[in-house]
mmCIF file of C-alpha atoms in Angstrom:
data_model
loop_
_atom_site.group_PDB
_atom_site.id
_atom_site.type_symbol
_atom_site.label_atom_id
_atom_site.label_comp_id
_atom_site.label_asym_id
_atom_site.label_seq_id
_atom_site.Cartn_x
_atom_site.Cartn_y
_atom_site.Cartn_z
ATOM 1 C CA MET A 1 82.726 36.675 -48.446
ATOM 2 C CA VAL A 2 82.493 39.112 -45.529
ATOM 3 C CA HIS A 3 84.104 38.200 -42.182
ATOM 4 C CA ASN A 4 83.888 41.541 -40.382
ATOM 5 C CA ASP A 5 83.207 40.068 -36.943
ATOM 6 C CA LEU A 6 86.235 37.755 -36.915
ATOM 7 C CA PRO A 7 89.714 38.297 -35.405
ATOM 8 C CA LEU A 8 92.213 39.594 -37.924
ATOM 9 C CA TYR A 9 94.118 36.306 -38.237
ATOM 10 C CA LEU A 10 90.894 34.497 -39.193
ATOM 11 C CA LYS A 11 90.011 37.196 -41.753
ATOM 12 C CA ILE A 12 93.464 36.668 -43.311
ATOM 13 C CA TYR A 13 93.009 32.893 -43.163
ATOM 14 C CA HIS A 14 89.667 33.086 -44.977
ATOM 15 C CA GLN A 15 91.023 35.402 -47.657
ATOM 16 C CA LEU A 16 94.068 33.207 -48.305
ATOM 17 C CA ARG A 17 91.873 30.097 -48.347
ATOM 18 C CA GLU A 18 89.539 31.700 -50.894
ATOM 19 C CA GLU A 19 92.533 32.679 -53.049
ATOM 20 C CA ILE A 20 93.831 29.080 -52.936
ATOM 21 C CA GLU A 21 90.421 27.592 -53.734
ATOM 22 C CA SER A 22 89.863 30.063 -56.588
ATOM 23 C CA GLY A 23 93.137 29.026 -58.209
ATOM 24 C CA LYS A 24 95.108 32.210 -57.596
ATOM 25 C CA TYR A 25 97.609 29.997 -55.795
ATOM 26 C CA ARG A 26 97.832 26.491 -57.271
ATOM 27 C CA VAL A 27 99.186 23.240 -55.861
ATOM 28 C CA GLY A 28 102.972 23.566 -55.674
ATOM 29 C CA ASP A 29 102.963 27.396 -55.658
ATOM 30 C CA LEU A 30 104.777 29.359 -52.984
ATOM 31 C CA LEU A 31 102.714 31.766 -50.900
ATOM 32 C CA PRO A 32 104.237 35.192 -50.284
ATOM 33 C CA SER A 33 106.633 35.271 -47.342
ATOM 34 C CA GLU A 34 105.430 36.117 -43.831
ATOM 35 C CA GLU A 35 107.015 39.541 -44.213
ATOM 36 C CA GLU A 36 105.224 40.172 -47.517
ATOM 37 C CA LEU A 37 101.888 38.966 -46.115
ATOM 38 C CA ALA A 38 102.335 41.153 -43.020
ATOM 39 C CA GLU A 39 102.807 44.163 -45.295
ATOM 40 C CA THR A 40 99.875 43.233 -47.542
ATOM 41 C CA PHE A 41 97.439 42.776 -44.659
ATOM 42 C CA GLN A 42 98.938 45.445 -42.389
ATOM 43 C CA ALA A 43 99.325 42.846 -39.646
ATOM 44 C CA SER A 44 102.019 41.562 -37.342
ATOM 45 C CA ARG A 45 104.008 38.471 -38.281
ATOM 46 C CA THR A 46 102.475 36.678 -35.280
ATOM 47 C CA THR A 47 99.019 37.295 -36.755
ATOM 48 C CA ILE A 48 100.214 36.003 -40.127
ATOM 49 C CA ARG A 49 101.661 32.873 -38.510
ATOM 50 C CA ASN A 50 98.334 32.220 -36.783
ATOM 51 C CA ALA A 51 96.517 32.523 -40.110
ATOM 52 C CA LEU A 52 98.973 30.139 -41.777
ATOM 53 C CA GLN A 53 98.525 27.651 -38.937
ATOM 54 C CA GLU A 54 94.796 27.544 -39.742
ATOM 55 C CA LEU A 55 95.596 26.785 -43.388
ATOM 56 C CA GLU A 56 97.941 24.012 -42.233
ATOM 57 C CA LYS A 57 95.145 22.497 -40.140
ATOM 58 C CA ASP A 58 93.050 22.362 -43.326
ATOM 59 C CA ASN A 59 95.939 20.617 -45.120
ATOM 60 C CA LEU A 60 96.016 23.394 -47.712
ATOM 61 C CA ILE A 61 99.667 24.337 -47.163
ATOM 62 C CA PHE A 62 102.872 23.021 -45.683
ATOM 63 C CA ARG A 63 106.015 24.863 -44.671
ATOM 64 C CA LYS A 64 109.424 23.758 -45.834
ATOM 65 C CA ARG A 65 112.520 25.081 -44.116
ATOM 66 C CA GLY A 66 114.625 27.161 -46.468
ATOM 67 C CA LYS A 67 111.927 27.314 -49.141
ATOM 68 C CA GLY A 68 108.764 28.832 -47.692
ATOM 69 C CA THR A 69 105.059 28.079 -47.541
ATOM 70 C CA ILE A 70 103.823 25.768 -50.297
ATOM 71 C CA VAL A 71 100.256 25.101 -51.426
ATOM 72 C CA GLN A 72 99.426 21.409 -51.318
ATOM 73 C CA GLU A 73 96.573 19.277 -52.558
ATOM 74 C CA PRO A 74 94.023 18.961 -49.715
ATOM 75 C CA LYS A 75 93.166 15.558 -48.290
ATOM 76 C CA THR A 76 89.996 13.846 -49.365
ATOM 77 C CA ALA A 77 87.815 12.790 -46.446
ATOM 78 C CA GLN A 78 85.728 9.634 -46.502
ATOM 79 C CA ASN A 79 82.668 9.638 -44.267
ATOM 80 C CA LEU A 80 82.302 6.388 -42.364
ATOM 81 C CA ASN A 81 78.527 6.442 -42.029
ATOM 82 C CA TYR A 82 77.803 4.817 -45.401
ATOM 83 C CA ILE A 83 79.395 2.393 -47.864
ATOM 84 C CA SER A 84 81.416 4.209 -50.505
ATOM 85 C CA SER A 85 84.212 3.144 -52.811
ATOM 86 C CA PHE A 86 87.536 4.963 -52.882
ATOM 87 C CA THR A 87 86.811 6.268 -56.397
ATOM 88 C CA GLU A 88 83.312 7.480 -55.477
ATOM 89 C CA THR A 89 84.692 9.355 -52.476
ATOM 90 C CA LEU A 90 87.332 11.153 -54.537
ATOM 91 C CA ARG A 91 84.981 12.043 -57.380
ATOM 92 C CA SER A 92 82.375 13.394 -54.972
ATOM 93 C CA LYS A 93 85.047 15.931 -53.945
ATOM 94 C CA GLY A 94 85.738 16.895 -57.563
ATOM 95 C CA VAL A 95 88.991 14.926 -57.797
ATOM 96 C CA GLU A 96 89.772 13.262 -61.121
ATOM 97 C CA VAL A 97 90.649 9.589 -60.653
ATOM 98 C CA ALA A 98 92.539 7.342 -63.059
ATOM 99 C CA THR A 99 93.673 3.724 -62.895
ATOM 100 C CA GLY A 100 97.269 2.587 -63.105
ATOM 101 C CA THR A 101 97.973 -1.137 -62.963
ATOM 102 C CA LEU A 102 94.861 -3.363 -63.082
ATOM 103 C CA THR A 103 94.415 -7.111 -62.561
ATOM 104 C CA VAL A 104 91.143 -9.084 -62.711
ATOM 105 C CA GLU A 105 91.434 -12.867 -62.343
ATOM 106 C CA LEU A 106 90.176 -15.958 -60.524
ATOM 107 C CA VAL A 107 92.500 -17.100 -57.720
ATOM 108 C CA PRO A 108 92.268 -19.459 -54.717
ATOM 109 C CA ALA A 109 91.027 -17.456 -51.738
ATOM 110 C CA PRO A 110 93.782 -16.689 -49.209
ATOM 111 C CA PRO A 111 92.973 -18.285 -45.809
ATOM 112 C CA LYS A 112 91.806 -15.077 -44.104
ATOM 113 C CA VAL A 113 89.677 -14.113 -47.094
ATOM 114 C CA ALA A 114 88.128 -17.590 -47.213
ATOM 115 C CA GLY A 115 87.267 -17.269 -43.513
ATOM 116 C CA ALA A 116 85.689 -13.840 -43.969
ATOM 117 C CA LEU A 117 83.596 -15.001 -46.948
ATOM 118 C CA ASP A 118 82.573 -18.368 -45.403
ATOM 119 C CA LEU A 119 84.380 -20.333 -48.120
ATOM 120 C CA GLU A 120 86.100 -23.695 -48.079
ATOM 121 C CA ARG A 121 89.872 -23.713 -48.298
ATOM 122 C CA GLY A 122 91.008 -23.408 -51.921
ATOM 123 C CA GLU A 123 87.697 -22.096 -53.291
ATOM 124 C CA LEU A 124 88.108 -19.580 -56.086
ATOM 125 C CA VAL A 125 87.373 -15.878 -55.748
ATOM 126 C CA TYR A 126 87.716 -12.981 -58.140
ATOM 127 C CA LEU A 127 90.781 -10.869 -57.413
ATOM 128 C CA VAL A 128 90.529 -7.238 -58.512
ATOM 129 C CA GLN A 129 93.761 -5.365 -57.861
ATOM 130 C CA ARG A 130 94.598 -1.870 -59.016
ATOM 131 C CA THR A 131 96.420 1.368 -58.370
ATOM 132 C CA ARG A 132 94.280 4.479 -58.114
ATOM 133 C CA VAL A 133 95.859 7.703 -59.359
ATOM 134 C CA ALA A 134 94.731 11.250 -58.456
ATOM 135 C CA GLY A 135 96.388 14.430 -59.640
ATOM 136 C CA GLY A 136 98.947 12.321 -61.476
ATOM 137 C CA LEU A 137 100.050 10.617 -58.236
ATOM 138 C CA PRO A 138 99.421 6.995 -57.209
ATOM 139 C CA ILE A 139 97.651 7.394 -53.863
ATOM 140 C CA ALA A 140 96.121 3.971 -53.214
ATOM 141 C CA PHE A 141 96.677 0.301 -53.984
ATOM 142 C CA ILE A 142 93.397 -1.578 -53.660
ATOM 143 C CA THR A 143 92.775 -5.326 -53.567
ATOM 144 C CA ASN A 144 89.244 -6.754 -53.703
ATOM 145 C CA TYR A 145 88.166 -10.383 -53.351
ATOM 146 C CA LEU A 146 84.625 -11.158 -54.569
ATOM 147 C CA LEU A 147 82.353 -14.219 -54.709
ATOM 148 C CA PRO A 148 82.425 -15.447 -58.337
ATOM 149 C CA ARG A 149 78.835 -16.697 -58.337
ATOM 150 C CA MET A 150 77.626 -13.151 -57.718
ATOM 151 C CA VAL A 151 79.772 -11.525 -60.425
ATOM 152 C CA PRO A 152 80.064 -14.019 -63.328
ATOM 153 C CA ASP A 153 82.489 -13.085 -66.117
ATOM 154 C CA LEU A 154 83.880 -10.180 -64.102
ATOM 155 C CA GLU A 155 87.105 -10.341 -66.100
ATOM 156 C CA LYS A 156 85.103 -9.104 -69.112
ATOM 157 C CA LYS A 157 84.393 -5.889 -67.205
ATOM 158 C CA LYS A 158 88.070 -5.050 -66.818
ATOM 159 C CA GLU A 159 88.031 -1.998 -69.053
ATOM 160 C CA ALA A 160 84.934 -0.633 -67.294
ATOM 161 C CA LEU A 161 86.836 -0.870 -63.987
ATOM 162 C CA ARG A 162 89.425 1.546 -65.338
ATOM 163 C CA THR A 163 86.886 4.365 -65.260
ATOM 164 C CA LYS A 164 84.183 3.253 -62.796
ATOM 165 C CA GLY A 165 84.280 2.609 -59.080
ATOM 166 C CA LEU A 166 83.823 -1.069 -58.220
ATOM 167 C CA TYR A 167 80.605 -0.516 -56.272
ATOM 168 C CA GLN A 168 79.098 1.508 -59.109
ATOM 169 C CA LEU A 169 79.886 -1.340 -61.513
ATOM 170 C CA LEU A 170 78.408 -3.949 -59.151
ATOM 171 C CA GLU A 171 75.166 -1.997 -58.911
ATOM 172 C CA GLU A 172 74.864 -1.138 -62.601
ATOM 173 C CA GLU A 173 76.115 -4.363 -64.185
ATOM 174 C CA TYR A 174 75.005 -6.990 -61.652
ATOM 175 C CA GLY A 175 72.125 -5.312 -59.809
ATOM 176 C CA LEU A 176 73.737 -5.977 -56.416
ATOM 177 C CA ARG A 177 72.753 -3.958 -53.351
ATOM 178 C CA LEU A 178 75.455 -3.551 -50.731
ATOM 179 C CA HIS A 179 73.756 -3.552 -47.358
ATOM 180 C CA ARG A 180 76.403 -3.173 -44.642
ATOM 181 C CA ALA A 181 80.135 -3.361 -44.091
ATOM 182 C CA VAL A 182 82.620 -3.830 -41.263
ATOM 183 C CA GLU A 183 85.884 -1.948 -41.742
ATOM 184 C CA THR A 184 89.131 -1.967 -39.776
ATOM 185 C CA ILE A 185 91.543 0.952 -40.239
ATOM 186 C CA GLU A 186 95.153 0.915 -39.096
ATOM 187 C CA ALA A 187 98.067 3.296 -39.571
ATOM 188 C CA TYR A 188 101.588 2.162 -40.387
ATOM 189 C CA LEU A 189 104.750 3.256 -42.201
ATOM 190 C CA SER A 190 105.550 2.298 -45.771
ATOM 191 C CA GLY A 191 108.134 -0.384 -46.502
ATOM 192 C CA PRO A 192 109.903 -1.308 -49.748
ATOM 193 C CA LEU A 193 106.768 -2.858 -51.316
ATOM 194 C CA GLU A 194 104.534 0.162 -50.666
ATOM 195 C CA ALA A 195 107.317 2.529 -51.738
ATOM 196 C CA ASP A 196 107.461 0.715 -55.072
ATOM 197 C CA LEU A 197 103.675 0.514 -55.577
ATOM 198 C CA LEU A 198 102.924 4.145 -54.675
ATOM 199 C CA HIS A 199 106.214 5.772 -55.760
ATOM 200 C CA ILE A 200 106.894 7.159 -52.290
ATOM 201 C CA PRO A 201 109.804 7.080 -49.835
ATOM 202 C CA GLU A 202 109.941 4.379 -47.179
ATOM 203 C CA LYS A 203 108.638 5.178 -43.673
ATOM 204 C CA MET A 204 105.843 7.365 -45.019
ATOM 205 C CA PRO A 205 102.506 7.202 -43.107
ATOM 206 C CA LEU A 206 99.826 5.040 -44.721
ATOM 207 C CA PHE A 207 96.361 3.734 -43.945
ATOM 208 C CA HIS A 208 95.790 -0.008 -44.134
ATOM 209 C CA THR A 209 92.084 -0.844 -44.308
ATOM 210 C CA VAL A 210 90.254 -4.160 -44.385
ATOM 211 C CA ARG A 211 86.534 -4.099 -45.207
ATOM 212 C CA VAL A 212 84.048 -6.975 -45.381
ATOM 213 C CA VAL A 213 80.874 -6.088 -47.302
ATOM 214 C CA TYR A 214 77.555 -7.904 -46.872
ATOM 215 C CA LEU A 215 74.559 -8.126 -49.200
ATOM 216 C CA GLU A 216 70.944 -7.596 -48.091
ATOM 217 C CA ASP A 217 70.499 -11.301 -47.335
ATOM 218 C CA GLY A 218 73.464 -11.197 -44.937
ATOM 219 C CA ILE A 219 75.898 -13.007 -47.270
ATOM 220 C CA PRO A 220 79.509 -11.780 -46.914
ATOM 221 C CA PHE A 221 80.272 -10.882 -50.507
ATOM 222 C CA GLU A 222 83.515 -8.919 -50.739
ATOM 223 C CA VAL A 223 86.762 -8.311 -48.881
ATOM 224 C CA ASP A 224 88.483 -5.020 -49.658
ATOM 225 C CA ILE A 225 92.113 -4.483 -48.588
ATOM 226 C CA SER A 226 93.485 -1.013 -49.291
ATOM 227 C CA VAL A 227 96.783 0.758 -48.760
ATOM 228 C CA ILE A 228 96.279 4.531 -48.933
ATOM 229 C CA ARG A 229 98.604 7.518 -48.598
ATOM 230 C CA ALA A 230 97.716 9.220 -45.311
ATOM 231 C CA ASP A 231 98.931 12.608 -46.572
ATOM 232 C CA LYS A 232 96.284 12.534 -49.331
ATOM 233 C CA TYR A 233 93.315 10.957 -47.583
ATOM 234 C CA GLU A 234 91.509 10.949 -44.270
ATOM 235 C CA TYR A 235 88.530 9.297 -42.596
ATOM 236 C CA LYS A 236 85.744 11.208 -40.890
ATOM 237 C CA VAL A 237 83.447 9.601 -38.309
ATOM 238 C CA PHE A 238 80.086 11.146 -37.434
ATOM 239 C CA LEU A 239 79.003 10.654 -33.811
ATOM 240 C CA GLU A 240 75.576 11.411 -32.410
ATOM 241 C CA GLY A 241 74.095 11.000 -28.944
ATOM 242 C CA ARG A 242 75.226 8.877 -26.012
ATOM 243 C CA PRO A 243 74.812 5.133 -25.397
ATOM 244 C CA LYS A 244 71.596 4.285 -23.534
ATOM 245 C CA GLU A 245 73.473 2.653 -20.636
ATOM 246 C CA ASN A 246 75.405 5.904 -20.040
ATOM 247 C CA ARG A 247 72.203 7.904 -19.945
ATOM 248 C CA ARG A 248 70.650 5.474 -17.451
ATOM 249 C CA SER A 249 73.667 5.739 -15.126
ATOM 250 C CA LEU A 250 73.082 9.486 -14.791
ATOM 251 C CA LYS A 251 69.534 9.072 -13.453
#
Protein backbone atom coordinates (compact mmCIF):
# COMPACT_ATOMS: atom_id res chain seq x y z
CA MET A 1 0.00 0.00 0.00
CA VAL A 2 1.35 3.42 -0.98
CA HIS A 3 1.46 6.22 1.62
CA ASN A 4 3.58 8.78 -0.21
CA ASP A 5 1.73 11.83 1.11
CA LEU A 6 2.09 10.91 4.80
CA PRO A 7 4.70 12.06 7.35
CA LEU A 8 7.58 9.63 7.69
CA TYR A 9 6.50 8.29 11.10
CA LEU A 10 3.08 7.35 9.67
CA LYS A 11 4.69 5.64 6.65
CA ILE A 12 6.79 3.58 9.09
CA TYR A 13 3.72 2.87 11.22
CA HIS A 14 1.76 1.60 8.21
CA GLN A 15 4.62 -0.60 7.03
CA LEU A 16 5.15 -2.13 10.47
CA ARG A 17 1.39 -2.65 10.86
CA GLU A 18 1.22 -4.42 7.49
CA GLU A 19 4.16 -6.63 8.49
CA ILE A 20 2.41 -7.55 11.76
CA GLU A 21 -0.91 -8.25 10.04
CA SER A 22 0.78 -10.33 7.32
CA GLY A 23 2.39 -12.55 9.94
CA LYS A 24 5.99 -11.45 9.49
CA TYR A 25 5.90 -10.56 13.18
CA ARG A 26 3.64 -12.86 15.21
CA VAL A 27 2.05 -12.45 18.63
CA GLY A 28 4.84 -12.67 21.21
CA ASP A 29 7.62 -11.73 18.76
CA LEU A 30 10.03 -8.92 19.50
CA LEU A 31 10.20 -6.07 16.99
CA PRO A 32 13.67 -4.85 16.06
CA SER A 33 15.08 -2.30 18.50
CA GLU A 34 14.55 1.43 17.98
CA GLU A 35 18.16 1.69 16.84
CA GLU A 36 17.71 -1.11 14.29
CA LEU A 37 14.44 0.37 13.01
CA ALA A 38 16.05 3.82 12.72
CA GLU A 39 18.78 2.30 10.55
CA THR A 40 16.32 0.28 8.45
CA PHE A 41 14.07 3.25 7.72
CA GLN A 42 16.82 5.89 7.67
CA ALA A 43 14.93 7.85 10.32
CA SER A 44 15.60 9.42 13.68
CA ARG A 45 14.79 7.52 16.86
CA THR A 46 12.16 10.17 17.67
CA THR A 47 10.40 9.34 14.39
CA ILE A 48 10.59 5.63 15.22
CA ARG A 49 9.13 6.25 18.69
CA ASN A 50 6.24 8.18 17.14
CA ALA A 51 5.54 5.28 14.78
CA LEU A 52 5.62 2.79 17.66
CA GLN A 53 3.24 4.98 19.65
CA GLU A 54 0.71 4.65 16.81
CA LEU A 55 1.04 0.86 16.95
CA GLU A 56 0.50 1.00 20.72
CA LYS A 57 -2.70 3.01 20.20
CA ASP A 58 -3.92 0.17 17.95
CA ASN A 59 -3.07 -2.34 20.70
CA LEU A 60 -0.75 -4.17 18.32
CA ILE A 61 2.37 -3.88 20.50
CA PHE A 62 3.44 -3.18 24.04
CA ARG A 63 6.82 -2.16 25.40
CA LYS A 64 8.43 -3.97 28.28
CA ARG A 65 11.33 -2.39 30.11
CA GLY A 66 14.50 -4.42 29.70
CA LYS A 67 13.03 -6.62 26.97
CA GLY A 68 11.86 -4.46 24.07
CA THR A 69 8.78 -4.02 21.91
CA ILE A 70 6.52 -7.08 21.79
CA VAL A 71 3.72 -7.87 19.35
CA GLN A 72 0.45 -8.55 21.14
CA GLU A 73 -2.92 -9.90 20.12
CA PRO A 74 -5.14 -6.92 19.20
CA LYS A 75 -8.34 -6.26 21.12
CA THR A 76 -11.63 -7.30 19.65
CA ALA A 77 -14.16 -4.47 19.49
CA GLN A 78 -17.87 -5.02 19.99
CA ASN A 79 -20.15 -2.48 18.34
CA LEU A 80 -22.94 -1.39 20.64
CA ASN A 81 -25.49 -0.58 17.96
CA TYR A 82 -26.85 -4.12 17.61
CA ILE A 83 -27.31 -7.28 19.69
CA SER A 84 -24.37 -9.64 19.32
CA SER A 85 -23.04 -12.47 21.43
CA PHE A 86 -19.45 -12.51 22.66
CA THR A 87 -18.66 -15.49 20.40
CA GLU A 88 -20.24 -13.87 17.32
CA THR A 89 -18.21 -10.71 17.89
CA LEU A 90 -14.92 -12.59 18.12
CA ARG A 91 -15.60 -14.82 15.13
CA SER A 92 -16.61 -11.84 12.99
CA LYS A 93 -13.04 -10.58 13.56
CA GLY A 94 -11.53 -13.92 12.52
CA VAL A 95 -10.74 -15.03 16.08
CA GLU A 96 -11.11 -18.73 16.86
CA VAL A 97 -13.24 -19.27 19.97
CA ALA A 98 -13.38 -22.37 22.16
CA THR A 99 -15.26 -23.22 25.34
CA GLY A 100 -13.63 -24.16 28.62
CA THR A 101 -15.88 -25.01 31.55
CA LEU A 102 -19.61 -25.26 30.69
CA THR A 103 -22.69 -25.61 32.90
CA VAL A 104 -26.33 -25.81 31.76
CA GLU A 105 -28.93 -26.41 34.48
CA LEU A 106 -32.21 -25.24 36.02
CA VAL A 107 -31.73 -23.11 39.15
CA PRO A 108 -33.88 -20.76 41.26
CA ALA A 109 -33.54 -17.26 39.84
CA PRO A 110 -31.35 -14.99 41.99
CA PRO A 111 -33.38 -12.00 43.29
CA LYS A 112 -31.99 -9.44 40.83
CA VAL A 113 -32.45 -11.81 37.91
CA ALA A 114 -36.03 -12.57 38.98
CA GLY A 115 -36.72 -8.82 39.10
CA ALA A 116 -35.25 -8.23 35.64
CA LEU A 117 -37.24 -11.12 34.11
CA ASP A 118 -40.53 -10.31 35.92
CA LEU A 119 -40.48 -13.63 37.79
CA GLU A 120 -41.77 -14.61 41.20
CA ARG A 121 -39.21 -15.31 43.89
CA GLY A 122 -37.88 -18.86 43.59
CA GLU A 123 -39.04 -19.45 40.00
CA LEU A 124 -36.66 -21.58 37.97
CA VAL A 125 -34.49 -20.27 35.16
CA TYR A 126 -31.92 -21.92 32.94
CA LEU A 127 -28.38 -21.10 33.99
CA VAL A 128 -25.80 -21.25 31.20
CA GLN A 129 -22.30 -20.58 32.51
CA ARG A 130 -19.08 -20.96 30.58
CA THR A 131 -15.54 -19.79 29.99
CA ARG A 132 -14.75 -18.52 26.52
CA VAL A 133 -11.21 -19.14 25.28
CA ALA A 134 -9.47 -17.28 22.42
CA GLY A 135 -5.92 -17.86 21.28
CA GLY A 136 -5.55 -20.46 24.02
CA LEU A 137 -6.35 -17.89 26.73
CA PRO A 138 -9.51 -17.69 28.86
CA ILE A 139 -10.73 -14.15 28.18
CA ALA A 140 -14.33 -14.16 29.43
CA PHE A 141 -16.55 -15.85 31.98
CA ILE A 142 -20.18 -15.58 30.89
CA THR A 143 -23.34 -16.32 32.87
CA ASN A 144 -26.76 -16.34 31.19
CA TYR A 145 -30.17 -16.74 32.82
CA LEU A 146 -33.02 -17.65 30.44
CA LEU A 147 -36.78 -18.24 30.72
CA PRO A 148 -37.29 -22.03 30.63
CA ARG A 149 -40.64 -21.88 28.84
CA MET A 150 -38.93 -20.28 25.85
CA VAL A 151 -36.03 -22.76 25.67
CA PRO A 152 -37.38 -26.19 26.73
CA ASP A 153 -34.80 -28.96 27.18
CA LEU A 154 -31.93 -26.50 26.84
CA GLU A 155 -29.67 -28.87 28.77
CA LYS A 156 -29.84 -31.21 25.76
CA LYS A 157 -28.16 -28.51 23.67
CA LYS A 158 -25.09 -28.40 25.90
CA GLU A 159 -22.68 -29.82 23.34
CA ALA A 160 -23.95 -27.40 20.68
CA LEU A 161 -23.14 -24.52 23.05
CA ARG A 162 -19.50 -25.56 23.03
CA THR A 163 -19.17 -24.49 19.41
CA LYS A 164 -22.05 -22.04 18.79
CA GLY A 165 -22.80 -18.63 20.22
CA LEU A 166 -25.87 -18.64 22.47
CA TYR A 167 -27.83 -16.22 20.28
CA GLN A 168 -27.11 -18.27 17.17
CA LEU A 169 -28.43 -21.37 18.95
CA LEU A 170 -31.55 -19.54 20.15
CA GLU A 171 -32.35 -18.43 16.62
CA GLU A 172 -31.58 -21.73 14.90
CA GLU A 173 -32.94 -24.19 17.47
CA TYR A 174 -35.84 -22.25 19.00
CA GLY A 175 -36.74 -19.71 16.31
CA LEU A 176 -36.45 -16.81 18.77
CA ARG A 177 -35.93 -13.25 17.54
CA LEU A 178 -34.05 -10.97 19.91
CA HIS A 179 -35.52 -7.51 19.54
CA ARG A 180 -33.70 -5.14 21.91
CA ALA A 181 -31.36 -5.12 24.88
CA VAL A 182 -30.28 -2.83 27.70
CA GLU A 183 -26.65 -3.25 28.73
CA THR A 184 -24.65 -1.77 31.60
CA ILE A 185 -20.84 -1.82 31.36
CA GLU A 186 -18.53 -1.19 34.29
CA ALA A 187 -14.77 -1.44 34.76
CA TYR A 188 -13.14 -2.94 37.82
CA LEU A 189 -10.03 -4.83 38.95
CA SER A 190 -9.85 -8.59 39.23
CA GLY A 191 -9.99 -10.27 42.63
CA PRO A 192 -9.16 -13.84 43.68
CA LEU A 193 -12.27 -15.32 42.00
CA GLU A 194 -11.64 -13.69 38.61
CA ALA A 195 -7.93 -14.50 38.84
CA ASP A 196 -8.84 -18.17 39.25
CA LEU A 197 -11.51 -18.22 36.51
CA LEU A 198 -9.45 -16.38 33.87
CA HIS A 199 -5.93 -17.45 34.93
CA ILE A 200 -4.79 -13.86 35.42
CA PRO A 201 -3.10 -11.89 38.21
CA GLU A 202 -5.22 -10.00 40.72
CA LYS A 203 -5.85 -6.27 40.16
CA MET A 204 -6.03 -6.69 36.39
CA PRO A 205 -8.59 -4.46 34.56
CA LEU A 206 -11.83 -6.20 33.60
CA PHE A 207 -15.20 -5.33 32.12
CA HIS A 208 -18.30 -6.34 34.06
CA THR A 209 -21.41 -6.24 31.86
CA VAL A 210 -25.06 -6.88 32.64
CA ARG A 211 -27.46 -7.19 29.70
CA VAL A 212 -31.22 -7.73 29.69
CA VAL A 213 -32.55 -8.96 26.34
CA TYR A 214 -36.16 -8.57 25.21
CA LEU A 215 -38.14 -10.48 22.58
CA GLU A 216 -40.31 -8.83 19.91
CA ASP A 217 -43.38 -8.94 22.15
CA GLY A 218 -41.52 -6.98 24.85
CA ILE A 219 -40.97 -9.97 27.17
CA PRO A 220 -37.66 -9.79 29.09
CA PHE A 221 -36.15 -13.13 28.15
CA GLU A 222 -32.50 -13.29 29.18
CA VAL A 223 -30.03 -11.76 31.62
CA ASP A 224 -26.39 -11.94 30.56
CA ILE A 225 -23.64 -11.24 33.12
CA SER A 226 -20.11 -11.25 31.71
CA VAL A 227 -16.64 -10.73 33.10
CA ILE A 228 -14.21 -9.93 30.28
CA ARG A 229 -10.49 -9.18 30.13
CA ALA A 230 -10.16 -5.49 29.24
CA ASP A 231 -6.74 -6.04 27.63
CA LYS A 232 -8.33 -8.38 25.05
CA TYR A 233 -11.66 -6.70 24.36
CA GLU A 234 -13.20 -3.29 23.90
CA TYR A 235 -16.58 -1.70 23.23
CA LYS A 236 -17.23 0.76 20.43
CA VAL A 237 -20.20 3.14 20.45
CA PHE A 238 -21.44 4.78 17.25
CA LEU A 239 -22.87 8.29 17.71
CA GLU A 240 -24.77 10.25 15.10
CA GLY A 241 -26.40 13.67 15.17
CA ARG A 242 -27.45 15.84 18.10
CA PRO A 243 -30.52 15.58 20.36
CA LYS A 244 -33.49 17.58 19.05
CA GLU A 245 -33.68 19.74 22.19
CA ASN A 246 -30.06 20.85 21.66
CA ARG A 247 -30.78 21.83 18.09
CA ARG A 248 -33.84 23.84 19.15
CA SER A 249 -31.81 25.76 21.76
CA LEU A 250 -29.51 27.06 19.03
CA LYS A 251 -32.34 28.69 17.06
